Tab-separated table of C-alpha atoms in Angstrom:
chain	number	residue	atom	x	y	z
A	1	MET	CA	0.085	-0.166	0.004
A	2	LYS	CA	2.822	2.172	0.919
A	3	PHE	CA	4.369	2.332	-2.804
A	4	TYR	CA	0.824	2.055	-4.541
A	5	ILE	CA	0.909	4.140	-7.574
A	6	PRO	CA	-2.289	5.414	-9.105
A	7	PRO	CA	-2.965	4.105	-12.762
A	8	GLN	CA	-3.259	7.362	-14.053
A	9	ILE	CA	0.572	8.343	-13.282
A	10	PRO	CA	1.810	5.805	-16.080
A	11	ARG	CA	-0.508	6.998	-18.338
A	12	LEU	CA	0.217	10.757	-17.599
A	13	ALA	CA	3.814	10.046	-17.853
A	14	LEU	CA	3.531	8.549	-21.355
A	15	ALA	CA	1.631	11.230	-22.591
A	16	PHE	CA	4.143	13.662	-21.056
A	17	ALA	CA	6.804	11.366	-22.721
A	18	VAL	CA	5.248	11.290	-26.299
A	19	PHE	CA	4.702	15.250	-26.132
A	20	ILE	CA	8.069	16.052	-24.894
A	21	SER	CA	9.711	13.775	-27.657
A	22	LEU	CA	7.467	15.321	-30.068
A	23	PHE	CA	8.619	18.872	-29.417
A	24	LEU	CA	12.321	17.972	-29.188
A	25	ILE	CA	11.670	16.302	-32.861
A	26	LEU	CA	9.807	19.375	-34.198
A	27	ARG	CA	12.264	21.757	-32.354
A	28	HIS	CA	15.156	19.720	-34.003
A	29	PHE	CA	13.622	20.350	-37.739
A	30	LEU	CA	12.602	23.832	-36.855
A	31	ILE	CA	15.714	25.374	-35.913
A	32	PRO	CA	18.307	26.339	-38.375
A	33	GLU	CA	21.726	24.653	-38.593
A	34	THR	CA	23.894	27.230	-37.407
A	35	PHE	CA	21.511	28.735	-35.005
A	36	GLY	CA	23.392	29.469	-31.378
A	37	GLU	CA	26.680	29.484	-33.201
A	38	TYR	CA	27.668	32.603	-32.030
A	39	GLY	CA	24.593	33.752	-30.132
A	40	HIS	CA	20.707	33.833	-30.513
A	41	TYR	CA	20.950	33.965	-34.286
A	42	ARG	CA	21.884	31.813	-37.614
A	43	GLY	CA	25.645	31.787	-37.635
A	44	ALA	CA	25.483	31.549	-41.224
A	45	SER	CA	23.875	34.962	-41.716
A	46	LEU	CA	27.157	36.332	-41.049
A	47	ILE	CA	28.269	34.826	-44.229
A	48	ASP	CA	25.369	35.797	-46.003
A	49	ASN	CA	25.826	39.376	-44.985
A	50	ALA	CA	29.198	39.714	-46.097
A	51	LYS	CA	28.041	38.026	-49.805
A	52	PRO	CA	26.809	41.386	-51.643
A	53	GLU	CA	28.978	42.454	-54.623
A	54	ILE	CA	30.423	45.791	-54.094
A	55	HIS	CA	29.721	48.547	-56.190
A	56	TYR	CA	32.141	51.262	-55.123
A	57	ALA	CA	35.645	50.205	-55.544
A	58	GLY	CA	37.578	52.560	-53.541
A	59	GLN	CA	40.054	55.288	-54.569
A	60	GLN	CA	43.345	53.042	-54.567
A	61	ALA	CA	41.376	50.676	-57.022
A	62	CYS	CA	41.072	54.070	-59.374
A	63	PHE	CA	44.649	55.201	-58.766
A	64	LYS	CA	46.069	51.808	-60.112
A	65	CYS	CA	45.573	53.118	-63.646
A	66	HIS	CA	44.736	56.711	-63.229
A	67	GLN	CA	48.071	57.570	-61.564
A	68	ASP	CA	47.964	60.901	-63.522
A	69	ILE	CA	44.825	61.965	-61.833
A	70	GLU	CA	46.228	61.240	-58.226
A	71	ASP	CA	49.106	63.456	-58.729
A	72	LYS	CA	46.834	66.229	-60.085
A	73	LYS	CA	44.331	66.281	-57.403
A	74	ALA	CA	47.092	65.544	-54.860
A	75	GLN	CA	48.320	69.348	-55.388
A	76	ASP	CA	45.085	71.134	-54.687
A	77	VAL	CA	42.137	71.536	-52.002
A	78	HIS	CA	40.375	68.426	-53.672
A	79	SER	CA	42.973	65.974	-52.576
A	80	ASP	CA	40.799	64.545	-49.929
A	81	ILE	CA	37.759	63.732	-52.187
A	82	HIS	CA	37.729	60.215	-53.400
A	83	CYS	CA	37.055	59.732	-57.166
A	84	GLU	CA	33.880	57.820	-56.744
A	85	THR	CA	31.991	60.762	-54.685
A	86	CYS	CA	31.683	62.652	-58.114
A	87	HIS	CA	32.386	59.834	-60.841
A	88	GLY	CA	29.698	57.238	-58.969
A	89	PRO	CA	30.321	53.671	-58.614
A	90	GLY	CA	33.474	52.362	-60.166
A	91	GLN	CA	33.251	48.492	-59.503
A	92	LYS	CA	32.333	47.520	-63.011
A	93	HIS	CA	34.639	49.849	-64.316
A	94	VAL	CA	37.277	48.365	-62.325
A	95	LEU	CA	36.616	44.817	-63.623
A	96	SER	CA	36.486	45.875	-67.004
A	97	SER	CA	37.474	48.839	-68.640
A	98	LYS	CA	34.975	48.413	-71.209
A	99	ALA	CA	32.369	48.935	-68.795
A	100	VAL	CA	31.812	53.199	-69.456
A	101	ASP	CA	29.327	53.658	-66.620
A	102	ILE	CA	31.529	56.234	-65.090
A	103	LEU	CA	29.746	59.498	-64.707
A	104	LYS	CA	31.428	62.644	-65.892
A	105	PRO	CA	29.194	65.255	-64.034
A	106	SER	CA	29.288	68.633	-65.063
A	107	GLY	CA	27.032	72.131	-64.492
A	108	ARG	CA	26.165	74.630	-61.854
A	109	VAL	CA	23.751	72.502	-60.220
A	110	PHE	CA	26.205	69.483	-59.584
A	111	CYS	CA	29.031	71.673	-58.280
A	112	GLY	CA	26.521	73.288	-56.036
A	113	SER	CA	25.456	69.976	-54.398
A	114	CYS	CA	28.428	71.023	-52.273
A	115	HIS	CA	29.323	74.441	-52.943
A	116	ILE	CA	26.028	76.164	-52.733
A	117	ILE	CA	26.003	78.843	-49.815
A	118	ASN	CA	24.178	77.455	-46.898
A	119	ALA	CA	24.321	78.628	-43.480
A	120	GLY	CA	24.779	75.354	-42.116
A	121	LYS	CA	28.117	74.971	-43.732
A	122	GLN	CA	31.216	76.033	-41.668
A	123	LYS	CA	33.409	78.646	-44.005
A	124	SER	CA	36.579	77.114	-42.625
A	125	ILE	CA	35.455	73.464	-44.555
A	126	ILE	CA	34.201	74.480	-47.645
A	127	ASN	CA	34.138	77.444	-50.090
A	128	GLN	CA	30.455	78.588	-50.696
A	129	ILE	CA	29.379	80.074	-53.954
A	130	ASP	CA	26.145	82.292	-54.493
A	131	LEU	CA	25.124	80.718	-57.622
A	132	ASP	CA	22.885	83.866	-58.329
A	133	LYS	CA	26.182	86.221	-58.601
A	134	HIS	CA	28.948	83.919	-59.272
A	135	ASN	CA	29.253	84.083	-63.096
A	136	VAL	CA	26.153	83.439	-63.922
A	137	GLY	CA	25.391	81.466	-66.775
A	138	LYS	CA	28.888	79.774	-67.283
A	139	ASN	CA	29.550	76.270	-66.490
A	140	CYS	CA	31.916	75.906	-63.446
A	141	ILE	CA	34.265	73.499	-65.536
A	142	ASN	CA	34.766	76.211	-68.166
A	143	CYS	CA	37.246	77.935	-65.515
A	144	HIS	CA	37.828	75.700	-62.946
A	145	ASN	CA	39.582	71.972	-63.568
A	146	PRO	CA	37.759	69.684	-60.999
A	147	HIS	CA	40.666	67.728	-60.152
A	148	GLN	CA	42.622	70.944	-59.716
A	149	PRO	CA	40.023	73.784	-58.755
A	150	TRP	CA	42.492	76.525	-58.633
A	151	GLU	CA	44.368	75.658	-61.711
A	152	MET	CA	42.174	77.987	-63.358
A	153	LYS	CA	41.948	77.647	-67.501
A	154	LYS	CA	42.165	80.396	-69.558
B	1	MET	CA	18.709	19.961	24.987
B	2	GLY	CA	21.362	22.503	24.252
B	3	ASN	CA	23.124	19.500	22.074
B	4	GLU	CA	20.096	18.968	20.053
B	5	LYS	CA	19.883	22.963	19.402
B	6	ILE	CA	23.543	22.775	17.905
B	7	ILE	CA	22.381	19.745	15.545
B	8	THR	CA	19.231	21.157	14.556
B	9	SER	CA	21.202	24.560	13.636
B	10	ARG	CA	24.102	22.757	12.031
B	11	ARG	CA	21.601	20.939	9.715
B	12	LYS	CA	19.826	23.913	8.639
B	13	PHE	CA	23.278	25.714	7.981
B	14	LEU	CA	24.152	22.687	5.816
B	15	LYS	CA	20.868	22.601	3.926
B	16	THR	CA	21.141	26.333	3.278
B	17	ALA	CA	24.962	26.210	2.101
B	18	THR	CA	23.903	23.607	-0.111
B	19	ALA	CA	21.011	25.273	-1.452
B	20	LEU	CA	23.109	28.331	-2.076
B	21	ALA	CA	25.972	26.315	-3.898
B	22	GLY	CA	23.418	24.754	-5.906
B	23	ALA	CA	22.091	28.010	-6.893
B	24	THR	CA	25.509	29.477	-7.680
B	25	ILE	CA	26.279	26.444	-9.896
B	26	GLY	CA	23.177	26.603	-11.815
B	27	TYR	CA	23.284	30.165	-12.176
B	28	THR	CA	26.709	29.870	-13.576
B	29	TRP	CA	25.844	27.145	-15.876
B	30	LEU	CA	22.669	28.971	-17.144
B	31	LYS	CA	24.936	31.951	-17.623
B	32	SER	CA	27.582	30.286	-19.935
B	33	SER	CA	24.861	29.035	-22.174
B	34	GLN	CA	24.309	32.761	-22.878
B	35	ILE	CA	22.001	32.356	-25.879
B	36	LEU	CA	19.317	31.530	-23.323
B	37	LEU	CA	19.549	34.899	-21.385
B	38	PHE	CA	21.594	37.520	-23.327
B	39	ALA	CA	22.107	38.880	-26.703
B	40	ALA	CA	25.346	38.046	-28.052
B	41	LYS	CA	28.371	39.340	-25.970
B	42	PRO	CA	31.263	38.620	-28.265
B	43	LYS	CA	34.206	37.391	-26.491
B	44	ASP	CA	36.352	37.156	-29.543
B	45	GLU	CA	39.155	39.867	-28.817
B	46	SER	CA	41.071	39.151	-32.104
B	47	LEU	CA	38.120	40.856	-34.133
B	48	PRO	CA	37.771	44.306	-34.168
B	49	TRP	CA	34.541	46.270	-32.559
B	50	TYR	CA	33.630	48.760	-34.863
B	51	GLY	CA	32.373	52.292	-33.529
B	52	ILE	CA	31.542	55.350	-35.694
B	53	VAL	CA	32.278	59.047	-35.372
B	54	ILE	CA	30.560	61.684	-37.252
B	55	ASP	CA	31.849	65.289	-37.157
B	56	ILE	CA	28.691	67.758	-37.288
B	57	GLN	CA	31.316	70.683	-37.878
B	58	LYS	CA	32.707	68.988	-41.209
B	59	CYS	CA	29.185	67.970	-42.756
B	60	ILE	CA	28.103	70.428	-45.557
B	61	GLY	CA	24.784	68.509	-46.154
B	62	CYS	CA	25.571	67.316	-49.898
B	63	GLY	CA	24.188	64.247	-49.638
B	64	ASN	CA	26.429	62.178	-51.191
B	65	CYS	CA	26.564	59.901	-48.407
B	66	ALA	CA	22.610	58.992	-48.769
B	67	LYS	CA	23.165	58.519	-52.597
B	68	ALA	CA	26.140	56.125	-52.269
B	69	CYS	CA	24.452	54.361	-49.595
B	70	LYS	CA	21.357	53.804	-51.996
B	71	ASN	CA	23.687	52.791	-54.538
B	72	GLU	CA	25.969	50.189	-52.858
B	73	ASN	CA	23.113	48.494	-50.872
B	74	ASP	CA	20.311	48.304	-53.538
B	75	VAL	CA	17.681	50.147	-52.062
B	76	PRO	CA	15.680	51.606	-54.444
B	77	LEU	CA	15.950	55.531	-54.527
B	78	GLU	CA	12.319	55.946	-54.072
B	79	PRO	CA	10.137	55.408	-52.109
B	80	PHE	CA	12.610	57.264	-49.678
B	81	TYR	CA	13.590	54.703	-47.231
B	82	PHE	CA	17.166	55.495	-46.170
B	83	ARG	CA	19.807	53.679	-44.266
B	84	THR	CA	21.622	56.844	-43.846
B	85	TRP	CA	20.364	60.263	-44.159
B	86	VAL	CA	20.908	64.130	-43.643
B	87	GLU	CA	18.951	66.596	-41.266
B	88	GLN	CA	19.523	70.356	-41.258
B	89	TYR	CA	18.697	72.033	-37.900
B	90	THR	CA	18.207	75.710	-37.930
B	91	VAL	CA	17.993	77.502	-34.401
B	92	LYS	CA	16.354	80.803	-34.964
B	93	ASN	CA	16.968	83.750	-33.376
B	94	ASP	CA	13.533	83.719	-31.204
B	95	GLY	CA	14.881	80.012	-30.194
B	96	SER	CA	12.528	77.948	-32.295
B	97	VAL	CA	14.030	74.913	-34.284
B	98	ILE	CA	13.163	74.035	-37.691
B	99	ILE	CA	14.310	70.514	-38.955
B	100	VAL	CA	14.274	69.653	-42.664
B	101	SER	CA	15.347	66.584	-44.566
B	102	PRO	CA	13.970	67.043	-48.115
B	103	ASN	CA	14.369	63.543	-49.627
B	104	GLY	CA	16.778	62.642	-47.118
B	105	GLY	CA	19.091	65.228	-47.908
B	106	ILE	CA	20.201	62.962	-50.941
B	107	ASP	CA	19.908	66.228	-53.262
B	108	GLY	CA	21.154	68.534	-50.927
B	109	PHE	CA	19.865	71.809	-49.045
B	110	LYS	CA	18.117	74.710	-49.994
B	111	GLN	CA	18.271	77.343	-47.229
B	112	THR	CA	14.918	78.031	-46.496
B	113	VAL	CA	15.760	80.341	-43.527
B	114	PRO	CA	16.837	84.047	-44.425
B	115	ASN	CA	20.290	84.680	-43.025
B	116	GLU	CA	19.183	87.207	-40.321
B	117	ASP	CA	16.613	85.234	-38.586
B	118	ILE	CA	19.266	82.058	-37.955
B	119	PHE	CA	21.113	82.031	-34.443
B	120	LYS	CA	23.112	78.830	-35.737
B	121	SER	CA	22.590	75.880	-38.103
B	122	PHE	CA	24.374	72.661	-38.879
B	123	PHE	CA	23.728	69.427	-40.690
B	124	VAL	CA	23.161	65.980	-38.793
B	125	PRO	CA	23.655	62.981	-40.861
B	126	LYS	CA	21.821	60.208	-39.308
B	127	MET	CA	22.724	56.292	-39.539
B	128	CYS	CA	22.447	53.067	-37.644
B	129	ASN	CA	23.944	53.877	-33.969
B	130	HIS	CA	25.009	50.042	-33.897
B	131	CYS	CA	24.169	49.804	-30.412
B	132	SER	CA	25.902	47.371	-28.116
B	133	LYS	CA	22.662	47.173	-25.978
B	134	SER	CA	20.061	47.505	-29.215
B	135	PRO	CA	16.493	47.816	-28.624
B	136	CYS	CA	15.896	46.482	-31.986
B	137	THR	CA	17.723	43.104	-31.605
B	138	GLN	CA	16.163	42.507	-28.143
B	139	VAL	CA	12.342	42.708	-29.821
B	140	CYS	CA	12.929	40.148	-32.763
B	141	PRO	CA	10.817	37.689	-32.223
B	142	VAL	CA	12.633	35.113	-34.557
B	143	GLY	CA	16.251	35.986	-34.159
B	144	ALA	CA	16.534	37.520	-37.228
B	145	THR	CA	18.613	40.534	-36.167
B	146	PHE	CA	21.483	40.553	-34.006
B	147	GLU	CA	24.782	41.970	-33.044
B	148	SER	CA	27.824	40.432	-35.061
B	149	PRO	CA	31.050	39.583	-33.117
B	150	GLU	CA	32.320	42.625	-34.635
B	151	GLY	CA	29.760	44.775	-32.877
B	152	VAL	CA	27.661	45.429	-35.909
B	153	VAL	CA	23.974	45.398	-35.798
B	154	LEU	CA	22.743	42.827	-38.676
B	155	ILE	CA	19.812	41.514	-40.063
B	156	ASP	CA	19.196	37.888	-41.125
B	157	GLU	CA	17.192	38.428	-44.429
B	158	LYS	CA	16.385	34.595	-45.039
B	159	TYR	CA	14.950	34.447	-41.322
B	160	CYS	CA	13.315	37.847	-41.271
B	161	ILE	CA	9.512	37.613	-41.067
B	162	GLY	CA	8.942	41.216	-41.820
B	163	CYS	CA	6.662	41.693	-38.489
B	164	ARG	CA	8.169	45.279	-38.264
B	165	TYR	CA	8.538	45.210	-34.361
B	166	CYS	CA	12.192	46.390	-34.788
B	167	VAL	CA	11.112	48.972	-36.975
B	168	GLN	CA	9.253	50.548	-34.001
B	169	ALA	CA	11.860	49.447	-31.556
B	170	CYS	CA	14.294	51.757	-32.923
B	171	PRO	CA	14.730	54.834	-30.799
B	172	TYR	CA	16.645	56.592	-33.591
B	173	GLY	CA	14.364	55.699	-36.518
B	174	CYS	CA	17.091	53.622	-38.666
B	175	ARG	CA	15.054	50.850	-39.963
B	176	PHE	CA	12.635	50.481	-42.817
B	177	ILE	CA	10.976	47.579	-44.400
B	178	HIS	CA	12.929	47.112	-47.816
B	179	PRO	CA	10.183	47.785	-50.409
B	180	VAL	CA	11.043	45.113	-52.711
B	181	LYS	CA	12.415	42.397	-50.437
B	182	LYS	CA	9.732	42.802	-47.928
B	183	VAL	CA	11.832	42.322	-44.726
B	184	ALA	CA	13.449	44.755	-42.318
B	185	ASN	CA	16.358	46.460	-43.511
B	186	LYS	CA	19.044	48.692	-41.992
B	187	CYS	CA	22.801	50.133	-42.157
B	188	THR	CA	24.986	47.147	-42.118
B	189	LEU	CA	28.178	49.803	-41.736
B	190	CYS	CA	28.432	47.881	-45.312
B	191	TYR	CA	29.418	44.857	-43.600
B	192	HIS	CA	30.208	43.411	-47.004
B	193	ARG	CA	32.822	46.113	-47.658
B	194	LEU	CA	34.298	45.938	-44.327
B	195	LYS	CA	34.975	42.201	-44.747
B	196	LYS	CA	37.140	42.906	-47.939
B	197	GLY	CA	38.908	45.684	-46.484
B	198	LEU	CA	37.095	48.704	-47.589
B	199	ALA	CA	35.645	51.625	-46.028
B	200	PRO	CA	31.667	51.913	-45.857
B	201	ALA	CA	30.098	53.375	-49.070
B	202	CYS	CA	29.183	56.412	-47.196
B	203	MET	CA	32.707	57.174	-45.891
B	204	GLU	CA	34.289	56.516	-49.184
B	205	THR	CA	32.249	59.034	-50.697
B	206	CYS	CA	32.233	62.044	-48.199
B	207	PRO	CA	34.011	64.918	-49.682
B	208	THR	CA	34.873	66.252	-46.137
B	209	GLY	CA	35.687	63.520	-43.733
B	210	ALA	CA	33.158	64.258	-41.661
B	211	ARG	CA	32.456	60.373	-41.003
B	212	MET	CA	34.912	57.996	-39.555
B	213	TYR	CA	34.811	54.519	-38.751
B	214	GLY	CA	37.432	52.510	-36.646
B	215	ASN	CA	38.057	49.700	-34.149
B	216	LEU	CA	37.144	50.641	-30.630
B	217	ARG	CA	39.366	47.836	-29.175
B	218	ASP	CA	42.286	49.188	-30.736
B	219	LYS	CA	43.493	52.033	-28.417
B	220	ASN	CA	45.902	53.757	-31.237
B	221	SER	CA	43.045	53.543	-33.784
B	222	GLU	CA	42.463	57.083	-35.476
B	223	LEU	CA	38.667	56.812	-34.041
B	224	VAL	CA	39.892	56.278	-30.605
B	225	LYS	CA	42.286	59.110	-30.898
B	226	PHE	CA	39.659	61.350	-32.128
B	227	LEU	CA	37.296	60.265	-29.366
B	228	LYS	CA	40.227	61.058	-27.022
B	229	GLU	CA	40.736	64.379	-28.359
B	230	HIS	CA	37.250	65.906	-28.884
B	231	THR	CA	33.881	66.316	-26.674
B	232	THR	CA	31.987	63.775	-28.493
B	233	MET	CA	28.168	62.532	-27.351
B	234	ILE	CA	25.776	59.811	-28.408
B	235	LEU	CA	22.195	60.211	-29.695
B	236	ARG	CA	19.573	59.627	-26.918
B	237	PRO	CA	22.106	58.565	-23.938
B	238	HIS	CA	19.093	58.230	-21.326
B	239	LEU	CA	17.742	55.123	-23.400
B	240	ASN	CA	20.917	53.265	-22.461
B	241	THR	CA	21.226	51.745	-25.849
B	242	GLY	CA	25.126	51.429	-25.610
B	243	SER	CA	25.057	53.436	-29.112
B	244	LYS	CA	28.605	53.194	-30.634
B	245	LEU	CA	27.913	56.162	-32.951
B	246	TYR	CA	29.498	59.178	-31.732
B	247	TYR	CA	29.061	62.641	-32.595
B	248	ASN	CA	31.403	65.497	-32.365
B	249	ALA	CA	29.713	68.952	-31.721
B	250	LEU	CA	26.425	67.800	-30.948
B	251	SER	CA	23.612	70.262	-29.986
B	252	SER	CA	21.398	69.508	-27.613
B	253	GLU	CA	18.517	70.397	-30.160
B	254	VAL	CA	19.320	67.064	-32.011
B	255	ARG	CA	16.603	64.650	-31.540
C-alpha cells in the first residue's frame, strides 16, 4: 500500500513523454543549422551579410590605372575627395575597362551640391558660392579644373 | 537540550549552504549558455569592435553619403527609405528650431530660413548607431537580427518575417521595410565592404571626411584618438542603448 502508484500516473507520464519527444523532434527540424553558433541568431547569416557585391571600388583601385589624376589631385584642395564621390560607383569599370558607366558630371547644379551657399556649412570647411551672383550662365568647369580647382583654365 | 539545538542549527546551515551552492552552480551554468539569457556578447578579442564618429562641424549636407548608400546596398531611390540620411537643424533667433530633410538630403539642401533670422544652423547625418545593447535586436521574435561579433547590428534576411517590431523599437528611426524584399532593412556599416577591407560607401564618398569608422578595441586607432581629443556625444544617452555612433559638436536640439 505504501508504494501504490495510481494508474493515472504512468498514463500521464507516457503522454508527457510522447509530447516532449514530439516537441524535441519538431524543434530539431525547425531550428536552422547554425543557430546559436555565436548568439541568438543563425551563424551562417554573417556569411550571407558579407556576400553582396560591392559597387564602390575605393579610390586605391582607381589610382592603379589613373596615376596621373592622383598626382594632379594631390596638389590642390580636392585632394581628400575620393574619386567615386563625383564619378559614381566604379566597381564595374574596375573589373572591365569596357564598362563605361563612370559619371562625368558637370554643371552648376552638380558642383553646387557641395558648393552652394548655406548657413549650415562652416566657412573653414568649404568655399561657398552664391550661384545667383558668381559668373551666372557659365559652366563651372569652363574655368575650374575639377581635379585642380585653383588651376584656372584660361 | 543544548546539544540538540546545535545539531538542528548545523543541519539548517548545511541545508542552506548546499542550496546556495546549488543555486550558484545553476546560475553559472545558465550564464554560460548565453543564448538563453542575453544577446550576443562577443568575447573574441581578435576581431575589431566597430565604432563610428560623425563630425557635425565638417558636414556640408551634400547628400553624397545617402546617395552612395542607396547605390551600394541596392535600396531603391524611391520610396524614400534611407539607411543613412542628413537633416538640417536651424535654430532661429527666437529660439524655435526648424528641422528639414528634403528627400533625406539626397539632393542637397536649399537654405529655407533667411540669414538674419538664424542663430545657428548645422547638418546632422543620421545612420544606424550600432548599439551594443540595441533595442531592435532584443524585440525580434525569431532571432533574425543580432549584433555580430564585430559589434555591427545585422539582419538575417532569410529568417526575417517582416513583422516590423524592430522598426518600431529603434529609437533612432534607422530601420524600414525594404520595398522590394519586404523584410526589415538597415545600415550594416557596409559589412560586406568591411570584410573586404574597404570603407563603408558613405565614408568612401564623404567629401569632407565628416564620417569615420574604426576599431574601438584598438587604443591607437584613429577613431579612439579622435574620441580622446574631442568632446563627443551619442544620441539619446538616457535610453541606455549602448550606441557606438559618436557625434562631435552635437547640439542639444538634435533629437
